[in-house]
C-alpha positions as a Python dict, from the first residue, in 0.01 Angstrom:
ca = {
    (1, 'X'): (0, 0, 0),
    (2, 'X'): (-336, 33, 15),
    (3, 'X'): (-511, 286, 242),
    (4, 'X'): (-825, 352, 327),
    (5, 'X'): (-936, 683, 541),
    (6, 'X'): (-1209, 707, 677),
    (7, 'X'): (-1245, 974, 838),
    (8, 'X'): (-1367, 1031, 1223),
    (9, 'X'): (-1706, 1023, 1171),
    (10, 'X'): (-1882, 815, 1414),
    (11, 'X'): (-2088, 586, 1190),
    (12, 'X'): (-2040, 445, 807),
    (13, 'X'): (-2312, 211, 640),
    (14, 'X'): (-2237, -87, 403),
    (15, 'X'): (-1850, -264, 317),
    (16, 'X'): (-1527, -158, 325),
    (17, 'X'): (-1269, -256, 124),
    (18, 'X'): (-899, -151, 185),
    (19, 'X'): (-804, -331, -251),
    (20, 'X'): (-1056, -494, -454),
    (21, 'X'): (-913, -720, -761),
    (22, 'X'): (-1128, -807, -959),
    (23, 'X'): (-1156, -953, -1336),
    (24, 'X'): (-1529, -944, -1517),
    (25, 'X'): (-1634, -1187, -1815),
    (26, 'X'): (-1935, -1022, -1934),
    (27, 'X'): (-2245, -1256, -2031),
    (28, 'X'): (-2158, -1103, -2407),
    (29, 'X'): (-1872, -1346, -2428),
    (30, 'X'): (-1902, -1648, -2549),
    (31, 'X'): (-1527, -1788, -2563),
    (32, 'X'): (-1431, -2036, -2320),
    (33, 'X'): (-1095, -1925, -2088),
    (34, 'X'): (-877, -2220, -1972),
    (35, 'X'): (-836, -1994, -1601),
    (36, 'X'): (-868, -1645, -1400),
    (37, 'X'): (-710, -1548, -1126),
    (38, 'X'): (-815, -1266, -975),
    (39, 'X'): (-494, -1231, -740),
    (40, 'X'): (-222, -1328, -753),
    (41, 'X'): (150, -1298, -478),
    (42, 'X'): (458, -1400, -524),
    (43, 'X'): (797, -1402, -330),
    (44, 'X'): (1091, -1492, -567),
    (45, 'X'): (1443, -1577, -411),
    (46, 'X'): (1741, -1592, -771),
    (47, 'X'): (1990, -1463, -595),
    (48, 'X'): (2231, -1713, -475),
    (49, 'X'): (2263, -1611, -104),
    (50, 'X'): (1983, -1706, 142),
    (51, 'X'): (1625, -1664, 223),
    (52, 'X'): (1494, -1728, 564),
    (53, 'X'): (1102, -1697, 584),
    (54, 'X'): (938, -1601, 283),
    (55, 'X'): (518, -1552, 299),
    (56, 'X'): (324, -1516, -63),
    (57, 'X'): (75, -1318, 153),
    (58, 'X'): (30, -1210, 504),
    (59, 'X'): (-291, -1028, 642),
    (60, 'X'): (-363, -875, 941),
    (61, 'X'): (-650, -803, 1154),
    (62, 'X'): (-555, -599, 1430),
    (63, 'X'): (-695, -379, 1758),
    (64, 'X'): (-542, -47, 1792),
    (65, 'X'): (-761, 109, 1988),
    (66, 'X'): (-986, 131, 2205),
    (67, 'X'): (-1314, -14, 2097),
    (68, 'X'): (-1405, -380, 2030),
    (69, 'X'): (-1418, -641, 1622),
    (70, 'X'): (-1662, -874, 1700),
    (71, 'X'): (-1492, -1073, 1445),
    (72, 'X'): (-1211, -1129, 1318),
    (73, 'X'): (-1056, -1320, 982),
    (74, 'X'): (-710, -1368, 881),
    (75, 'X'): (-840, -1469, 529),
    (76, 'X'): (-1242, -1456, 509),
    (77, 'X'): (-1341, -1733, 136),
    (78, 'X'): (-1735, -1623, 33),
    (79, 'X'): (-1924, -1770, -252),
    (80, 'X'): (-1697, -2029, -428),
    (81, 'X'): (-1871, -2119, -711),
    (82, 'X'): (-1792, -2435, -1013),
    (83, 'X'): (-1879, -2753, -1082),
    (84, 'X'): (-1570, -2851, -896),
    (85, 'X'): (-1515, -2585, -647),
    (86, 'X'): (-1283, -2557, -339),
    (87, 'X'): (-1266, -2278, -38),
    (88, 'X'): (-886, -2400, 13),
    (89, 'X'): (-696, -2584, -274),
    (90, 'X'): (-276, -2656, -116),
    (91, 'X'): (-125, -2746, -489),
    (92, 'X'): (185, -2846, -365),
    (93, 'X'): (226, -3193, -222),
    (94, 'X'): (481, -3198, -73),
    (95, 'X'): (442, -2851, 161),
    (96, 'X'): (311, -2985, 482),
    (97, 'X'): (75, -2697, 684),
    (98, 'X'): (79, -2630, 988),
    (99, 'X'): (-192, -2446, 1241),
    (100, 'X'): (-108, -2324, 1536),
    (101, 'X'): (-458, -2326, 1701),
    (102, 'X'): (-715, -2537, 1771),
    (103, 'X'): (-874, -2686, 1405),
    (104, 'X'): (-1303, -2730, 1398),
    (105, 'X'): (-1450, -2833, 1122),
    (106, 'X'): (-1841, -2856, 1073),
    (107, 'X'): (-1745, -2691, 1407),
    (108, 'X'): (-1648, -2317, 1526),
    (109, 'X'): (-1608, -2415, 1838),
    (110, 'X'): (-1356, -2645, 1886),
    (111, 'X'): (-1178, -2782, 2204),
    (112, 'X'): (-856, -2938, 2084),
    (113, 'X'): (-640, -2976, 1852),
    (114, 'X'): (-883, -3090, 1595),
    (115, 'X'): (-1206, -3120, 1598),
    (116, 'X'): (-1459, -3285, 1358),
    (117, 'X'): (-1870, -3217, 1337),
    (118, 'X'): (-1950, -3625, 1154),
    (119, 'X'): (-1754, -3867, 1061),
    (120, 'X'): (-1384, -3831, 926),
    (121, 'X'): (-1261, -4171, 677),
    (122, 'X'): (-973, -4287, 635),
    (123, 'X'): (-995, -4492, 375),
    (124, 'X'): (-616, -4651, 285),
    (125, 'X'): (-412, -4600, 528),
    (126, 'X'): (-459, -4604, 909),
    (127, 'X'): (-500, -4316, 1173),
    (128, 'X'): (-163, -4320, 1383),
    (129, 'X'): (36, -4267, 1698),
    (130, 'X'): (362, -4245, 1841),
    (131, 'X'): (444, -4619, 1970),
    (132, 'X'): (776, -4623, 1942),
    (133, 'X'): (967, -4720, 2273),
    (134, 'X'): (1289, -4561, 2193),
    (135, 'X'): (1000, -4267, 2294),
    (136, 'X'): (852, -4335, 2570),
    (137, 'X'): (855, -4458, 2963),
    (138, 'X'): (672, -4751, 3009),
    (139, 'X'): (523, -4658, 3473),
    (140, 'X'): (312, -4942, 3479),
    (141, 'X'): (82, -5163, 3311),
    (142, 'X'): (-279, -5129, 3231),
    (143, 'X'): (-458, -5409, 3365),
    (144, 'X'): (-817, -5297, 3355),
    (145, 'X'): (-1018, -5517, 3160),
    (146, 'X'): (-1380, -5713, 3193),
    (147, 'X'): (-1402, -5450, 3556),
    (148, 'X'): (-1432, -5203, 3395),
    (149, 'X'): (-1638, -5282, 3046),
    (150, 'X'): (-1917, -5474, 3275),
    (151, 'X'): (-2018, -5163, 3409),
    (152, 'X'): (-2009, -4966, 3065),
    (153, 'X'): (-2356, -4877, 2986),
    (154, 'X'): (-2414, -4762, 2627),
    (155, 'X'): (-2620, -4485, 2516),
    (156, 'X'): (-2849, -4345, 2226),
    (157, 'X'): (-2827, -3965, 2271),
    (158, 'X'): (-2831, -3636, 2020),
    (159, 'X'): (-2599, -3291, 2193),
    (160, 'X'): (-2824, -3053, 2230),
    (161, 'X'): (-2733, -2592, 2265),
    (162, 'X'): (-2480, -2638, 2443),
    (163, 'X'): (-2310, -2869, 2271),
    (164, 'X'): (-2053, -2711, 2074),
    (165, 'X'): (-2154, -2745, 1772),
    (166, 'X'): (-2488, -2854, 1589),
    (167, 'X'): (-2660, -3145, 1474),
    (168, 'X'): (-2972, -3325, 1560),
    (169, 'X'): (-2873, -3688, 1456),
    (170, 'X'): (-2918, -3980, 1672),
    (171, 'X'): (-2578, -4029, 1773),
    (172, 'X'): (-2458, -4417, 2043),
    (173, 'X'): (-2173, -4419, 2250),
    (174, 'X'): (-2181, -4310, 2712),
    (175, 'X'): (-2176, -4036, 2916),
    (176, 'X'): (-1821, -3945, 3028),
    (177, 'X'): (-1931, -3838, 3424),
    (178, 'X'): (-2064, -4213, 3408),
    (179, 'X'): (-1745, -4342, 3264),
    (180, 'X'): (-1529, -4094, 3519),
    (181, 'X'): (-1599, -4283, 3801),
    (182, 'X'): (-1465, -4643, 3657),
    (183, 'X'): (-1209, -4538, 3457),
    (184, 'X'): (-1083, -4158, 3560),
    (185, 'X'): (-795, -4175, 3277),
    (186, 'X'): (-1002, -4169, 2977),
    (187, 'X'): (-1212, -3829, 3062),
    (188, 'X'): (-1080, -3497, 2996),
    (189, 'X'): (-1199, -3138, 3057),
    (190, 'X'): (-1155, -2819, 2916),
    (191, 'X'): (-1326, -2476, 2904),
    (192, 'X'): (-1580, -2451, 2676),
    (193, 'X'): (-1783, -2114, 2761),
    (194, 'X'): (-1968, -2139, 3065),
    (195, 'X'): (-1897, -2445, 3131),
    (196, 'X'): (-1624, -2448, 3286),
    (197, 'X'): (-1526, -2926, 3240),
    (198, 'X'): (-1737, -2955, 2993),
    (199, 'X'): (-1609, -3352, 2949),
    (200, 'X'): (-1456, -3549, 2608),
    (201, 'X'): (-1353, -3869, 2585),
    (202, 'X'): (-1065, -4079, 2460),
    (203, 'X'): (-1172, -4374, 2284),
    (204, 'X'): (-836, -4470, 2234),
    (205, 'X'): (-806, -4735, 2598),
    (206, 'X'): (-1140, -4904, 2481),
    (207, 'X'): (-916, -5084, 2229),
    (208, 'X'): (-689, -5191, 2551),
    (209, 'X'): (-976, -5280, 2785),
    (210, 'X'): (-1082, -5457, 2592),
    (211, 'X'): (-810, -5732, 2490),
    (212, 'X'): (-725, -5752, 2830),
    (213, 'X'): (-1140, -5857, 2851),
    (214, 'X'): (-1047, -6125, 2597),
    (215, 'X'): (-750, -6263, 2786),
    (216, 'X'): (-979, -6257, 3109),
    (217, 'X'): (-1238, -6427, 2882),
    (218, 'X'): (-964, -6637, 2744),
    (219, 'X'): (-821, -6699, 3049),
    (220, 'X'): (-1191, -6798, 3236),
    (221, 'X'): (-1261, -7095, 2896),
    (222, 'X'): (-919, -7246, 2944),
    (223, 'X'): (-995, -7270, 3346),
    (224, 'X'): (-1289, -7467, 3233),
    (225, 'X'): (-1164, -7666, 2961),
    (226, 'X'): (-930, -7778, 3137),
    (227, 'X'): (-1206, -7867, 3380),
    (228, 'X'): (-1385, -8074, 3155),
    (229, 'X'): (-1114, -8271, 3043),
    (230, 'X'): (-1033, -8406, 3426),
    (231, 'X'): (-1411, -8504, 3364),
    (232, 'X'): (-1443, -8665, 3141),
    (233, 'X'): (-1110, -8897, 3212),
    (234, 'X'): (-1291, -8808, 3570),
    (235, 'X'): (-1661, -9005, 3358),
    (236, 'X'): (-1406, -9268, 3145),
    (237, 'X'): (-1228, -9412, 3509),
    (238, 'X'): (-1563, -9493, 3668),
    (239, 'X'): (-1698, -9631, 3317),
    (240, 'X'): (-1469, -9893, 3330),
    (241, 'X'): (-1470, -10017, 3631),
}
């Protein structure tokens, strides 16, 4: 256990480290090295009993005084160099990763369990949700379709300085306040900084709006086809007279 006491002076400059592990390969060395690890933490169990909880490492950033910690990082990964490089690399493919808080990719201000600033690619799999009847209670039929689709106003836009992320790319979407009037079940509100009701859109309902819209259009088409067939029969009867 390494403890660095900074004393009671009022101000300190520079960066203070509790412990530093470093392996240096100097410029004069020309050989190849298979692998270098700056620090290894190992929790091993070689006994026959039960070990309830094991951690390779535990990190804390705590404020036990009356001062202020402006930015606290449980783990801060600085520069990573290499032809192939990863800030985090979990080598055990059978071990899931768990995050109790919100995760932001490309944004430091996630407003949902996962917020992505940019595109998310899905190659061979599919985005899935639990839909088994055994885990749900059906409350009613969803009937919205053309009545909503016909009123939605698609727009081109760019995010401004109030957005939770920084991007200047042009986007295509809708205005949440407008959609909220048509389909309030598609709009959620979150607190973000000075905005107490930042609106987010649940795009999942678009699929079912379009399904119902196609059904409505198909019904209209079938009705029109029926009328056309009846008119054809009437014309044929008139032509035979």
